[in-house]
Coordinates of C-alpha atoms and ligand atoms in Angstrom, one line a residue:
M1 CA -46.5 -24.0 -12.5
I2 CA -45.8 -26.4 -9.7
Y3 CA -42.6 -27.6 -10.4
Y4 CA -40.9 -31.1 -7.5
D5 CA -37.4 -31.4 -8.3
K6 CA -35.9 -33.9 -6.8
V7 CA -36.9 -34.0 -3.2
S8 CA -36.4 -36.1 -0.9
K9 CA -37.3 -36.3 3.3
V10 CA -36.4 -37.7 5.6
Y11 CA -37.9 -37.5 9.2
P12 CA -35.1 -36.8 13.0
D13 CA -36.3 -40.4 13.1
K14 CA -34.6 -42.1 10.2
T15 CA -37.7 -42.6 8.2
V16 CA -37.7 -41.7 4.4
A17 CA -41.1 -40.1 3.4
L18 CA -39.8 -39.0 -0.2
D19 CA -37.2 -40.1 -2.0
E20 CA -35.7 -38.0 -5.2
V21 CA -39.4 -37.3 -6.2
S22 CA -39.2 -34.4 -8.7
F23 CA -43.0 -33.8 -11.4
G24 CA -44.0 -30.1 -12.6
V25 CA -48.4 -29.4 -12.6
E26 CA -48.8 -27.1 -15.0
P27 CA -51.8 -24.4 -14.6
K28 CA -55.1 -26.0 -14.7
E29 CA -54.0 -29.6 -14.6
F30 CA -56.2 -31.9 -12.4
V31 CA -54.3 -34.4 -10.7
T32 CA -54.6 -37.3 -8.7
I33 CA -51.7 -38.2 -6.4
V34 CA -52.5 -41.8 -5.3
G35 CA -50.6 -44.3 -2.4
A36 CA -51.1 -46.5 0.7
S37 CA -51.0 -45.0 3.6
G38 CA -47.5 -44.1 4.3
A39 CA -46.8 -43.7 0.7
G40 CA -45.7 -39.6 1.2
K41 CA -48.8 -38.2 -0.5
T42 CA -48.8 -36.0 2.8
T43 CA -45.9 -34.6 3.1
L44 CA -45.4 -33.7 -0.1
M45 CA -48.9 -31.4 0.2
R46 CA -47.3 -30.0 2.8
M47 CA -43.6 -29.2 1.1
L48 CA -45.7 -27.0 -1.0
I49 CA -47.3 -25.1 2.0
G50 CA -43.3 -24.5 3.5
E51 CA -45.5 -26.6 6.4
E52 CA -42.1 -29.7 6.0
W53 CA -39.0 -28.8 5.0
P54 CA -36.9 -30.5 2.1
S55 CA -34.0 -32.1 3.6
A56 CA -32.8 -32.9 -0.2
G57 CA -34.5 -30.9 -4.0
A58 CA -35.9 -27.9 -3.8
V59 CA -40.2 -27.3 -4.8
F60 CA -40.9 -24.2 -6.9
L61 CA -44.2 -22.3 -8.1
E62 CA -43.3 -20.1 -10.7
S63 CA -40.0 -18.8 -10.5
F64 CA -39.8 -18.6 -6.5
N65 CA -38.6 -22.0 -4.3
V66 CA -41.0 -22.3 -1.6
H67 CA -38.1 -22.4 1.4
R68 CA -36.7 -19.8 0.4
L69 CA -39.6 -17.2 1.0
G70 CA -39.1 -15.0 3.7
K71 CA -42.6 -14.7 5.8
R72 CA -44.6 -12.2 3.8
D73 CA -43.9 -13.6 0.8
M74 CA -44.6 -17.0 2.4
T75 CA -47.7 -15.9 3.8
K76 CA -48.5 -14.2 0.0
L77 CA -47.9 -18.0 -0.6
R78 CA -50.2 -19.8 1.5
R79 CA -53.4 -17.4 0.6
R80 CA -52.7 -18.6 -3.3
I81 CA -53.7 -21.8 -2.5
G82 CA -56.7 -23.8 -0.6
T83 CA -56.5 -26.3 1.7
V84 CA -58.6 -29.6 2.3
F85 CA -58.2 -32.2 4.5
Q86 CA -59.6 -35.5 5.1
D87 CA -60.8 -34.4 8.9
Y88 CA -62.5 -31.3 7.2
R89 CA -60.6 -28.6 10.5
L90 CA -64.3 -27.1 10.9
I91 CA -64.5 -24.9 14.0
P92 CA -67.0 -26.6 15.8
N93 CA -68.7 -23.9 17.2
K94 CA -69.3 -21.3 14.5
T95 CA -72.0 -21.9 11.5
I96 CA -70.6 -22.6 8.8
Y97 CA -71.0 -19.2 7.8
E98 CA -69.1 -18.1 10.6
N99 CA -66.7 -20.3 9.8
I100 CA -66.0 -19.1 5.9
A101 CA -66.3 -15.5 7.3
F102 CA -63.7 -16.5 9.1
A103 CA -61.1 -17.1 6.6
M104 CA -62.3 -14.7 4.3
E105 CA -61.6 -11.9 7.3
A106 CA -58.5 -13.7 8.1
S107 CA -57.1 -13.2 4.2
G108 CA -58.3 -9.1 4.6
K109 CA -61.6 -9.8 3.1
T110 CA -63.7 -6.6 3.3
D111 CA -67.9 -7.2 5.6
G112 CA -69.5 -6.5 1.9
E113 CA -67.6 -9.8 0.4
V114 CA -68.1 -11.7 3.0
A115 CA -71.7 -10.8 2.6
S116 CA -71.8 -11.7 -0.8
D117 CA -69.3 -14.5 -1.2
V118 CA -70.2 -16.8 1.3
P119 CA -73.8 -17.5 0.4
R120 CA -72.7 -18.0 -3.3
V121 CA -69.9 -20.3 -2.4
L122 CA -71.5 -21.9 -0.2
E123 CA -73.9 -22.7 -3.2
L124 CA -71.1 -23.4 -5.7
V125 CA -70.6 -26.2 -3.0
N126 CA -74.3 -27.1 -3.2
L127 CA -74.8 -26.0 0.7
G128 CA -76.6 -23.1 0.6
H129 CA -79.5 -24.7 3.4
K130 CA -77.3 -25.0 5.4
I131 CA -75.6 -21.7 5.8
W132 CA -76.4 -21.1 9.3
N133 CA -76.3 -23.7 10.4
F134 CA -72.9 -25.8 12.8
P135 CA -70.8 -28.6 11.7
S136 CA -72.3 -31.0 14.7
E137 CA -75.4 -30.5 12.6
L138 CA -73.4 -31.5 8.6
S139 CA -73.3 -35.4 7.4
G140 CA -69.1 -35.8 6.9
G141 CA -70.0 -35.4 2.8
E142 CA -71.8 -31.8 4.1
R143 CA -68.7 -30.8 6.0
Q144 CA -66.6 -32.0 3.3
R145 CA -68.2 -29.4 0.9
A146 CA -68.6 -26.5 3.7
A147 CA -64.6 -27.3 4.3
I148 CA -64.4 -27.1 0.4
A149 CA -66.5 -24.2 0.5
R150 CA -63.7 -22.3 2.6
A151 CA -61.0 -23.3 0.6
I152 CA -62.2 -21.8 -2.4
V153 CA -64.0 -18.6 -1.2
T154 CA -60.7 -16.6 -1.6
Q155 CA -60.1 -17.7 -5.3
P156 CA -56.5 -19.7 -5.1
D157 CA -54.7 -20.5 -7.8
I158 CA -54.7 -24.1 -6.8
V159 CA -56.6 -26.7 -4.2
I160 CA -54.8 -29.2 -2.1
A161 CA -57.0 -32.2 -1.8
D162 CA -55.7 -34.0 1.2
E163 CA -57.0 -37.9 1.8
P164 CA -61.0 -35.6 1.2
T165 CA -62.7 -38.6 1.1
G166 CA -61.0 -40.6 3.5
N167 CA -64.0 -40.3 6.3
L168 CA -66.8 -40.6 3.2
D169 CA -68.6 -43.7 1.5
P170 CA -68.7 -43.9 -2.1
A171 CA -71.6 -41.7 -2.8
N172 CA -70.2 -38.8 -0.5
T173 CA -66.7 -39.4 -2.1
Y174 CA -68.8 -39.2 -5.3
E175 CA -69.9 -35.5 -4.9
I176 CA -67.1 -34.5 -3.5
V177 CA -65.0 -35.2 -6.1
R178 CA -67.4 -33.8 -9.0
I179 CA -66.8 -30.7 -7.1
L180 CA -63.1 -31.0 -7.4
Q181 CA -63.4 -31.6 -11.1
K182 CA -66.3 -28.4 -11.3
I183 CA -63.5 -25.8 -9.3
N184 CA -61.2 -27.1 -11.4
E185 CA -63.0 -26.8 -14.8
L186 CA -63.7 -23.1 -13.4
G187 CA -59.8 -23.0 -14.0
T188 CA -58.6 -23.6 -10.5
T189 CA -55.6 -26.7 -10.4
V190 CA -56.5 -29.5 -7.9
L191 CA -54.5 -31.5 -6.3
L192 CA -56.5 -34.5 -5.1
T193 CA -54.4 -37.1 -3.4
T194 CA -56.5 -40.9 -2.3
H195 CA -55.6 -44.1 -1.2
N196 CA -59.4 -45.4 -2.3
K197 CA -58.9 -47.1 -6.0
G198 CA -62.3 -46.1 -6.7
V199 CA -62.0 -42.9 -6.3
V200 CA -58.9 -43.5 -9.2
D201 CA -61.6 -44.7 -11.0
T202 CA -64.4 -42.0 -10.7
V203 CA -61.7 -39.0 -11.2
G204 CA -60.0 -40.2 -14.8
G205 CA -57.2 -36.9 -15.8
R206 CA -53.7 -37.5 -14.8
I207 CA -52.9 -40.1 -12.3
I208 CA -49.5 -39.9 -10.3
T209 CA -48.9 -43.1 -8.2
M210 CA -46.3 -43.1 -5.0
D211 CA -45.1 -45.8 -3.5
K212 CA -42.4 -45.6 0.3
G213 CA -42.0 -42.2 -1.5
K214 CA -41.2 -42.3 -4.7
V215 CA -43.2 -41.6 -8.1
I216 CA -42.8 -45.1 -9.7
K217 CA -46.7 -43.5 -12.2
D218 CA -46.8 -41.0 -13.5
D219 CA -50.0 -41.7 -16.1
R220 CA -51.6 -38.9 -18.2
E221 CA -54.9 -40.2 -19.5
G222 CA -53.5 -43.1 -20.1
K223 CA -50.2 -43.2 -21.1
Y224 CA -47.3 -43.9 -18.6
I225 CA -44.9 -41.3 -18.3
L226 CA -43.1 -42.5 -16.1
Ligands
ADP301 P1 -49.1 -40.7 3.9 O1 -50.0 -38.9 3.0 O2 -49.3 -40.8 1.8 O3 -50.1 -41.6 4.1 P2 -47.0 -39.2 4.9 O4 -46.7 -38.8 3.8 O5 -48.1 -39.5 6.1 O6 -47.3 -40.0 3.7 O7 -45.9 -40.7 6.3 C1 -45.0 -40.5 4.8 C2 -44.1 -41.2 6.0 O8 -43.3 -40.8 6.8 C3 -44.6 -42.4 7.4 O9 -44.1 -44.1 7.1 C4 -45.2 -41.7 8.0 O10 -45.5 -42.2 9.3 C5 -43.8 -40.5 7.9 N1 -44.3 -39.4 9.1 C6 -44.6 -39.0 8.4 N2 -44.7 -37.5 9.0 C7 -43.8 -37.5 9.9 C8 -42.5 -37.7 10.8 N3 -43.7 -35.1 11.4 N4 -41.7 -37.3 11.5 C9 -41.9 -38.6 11.5 N5 -42.6 -39.3 10.5 C10 -43.5 -39.8 9.5

């Protein structure tokens, strides 16, 4: 269970990015957070991995207050959360295989696990045929699939996908949403952010709408909650 408890964030320049945001996410849920650019979506996601600190309120993962964790526990928490960003963040001079292997090695996986899991995870995102290519040799949609493979290969409990389709055309956007849904069906909690109405229409499920740092709507399968 993820729980945001009256989380506010005021940046040093006095920008109010989050204003008393409260909501919970159950394990294995698929939640889409929608809002215009500047609504606070990225700040909200960065809070969960301890990259931003709340000005007020608290963020919990199960019983843990994320911002009270020591360094070691924070590392453990981050290993439970896979992250995907709009700009892919692949390492340019490594092949797709090496990019994913690198993430696995950083989380303590053995050479044997790397050799068996990298091809498998690339099959899952329909990218087996690009395993020995470099990121520059892939399309935007393929790069994002590689980034998703990297995020899920260590089998995190939660995947945060922050505007993952922001640079993609509608066909690739649809494919990325489908892959995230597949990952969710395999048992992973997914938090997806977008400013794209088309994504919201495709994805179904629970939609949280943000505006100017506030949750203005929490829509579970079409039912109004807030
Ligand atoms: P979104 O992801 O919905 O576009 P963000 O969380 O990135 O929203 O930003 C929310 C607000 O906080 C925006 O007004 C943005 O300009 C501001 N903001 C984000 N990061 C910083 C920062 N490091 N310092 C100051 N303001 C920031």
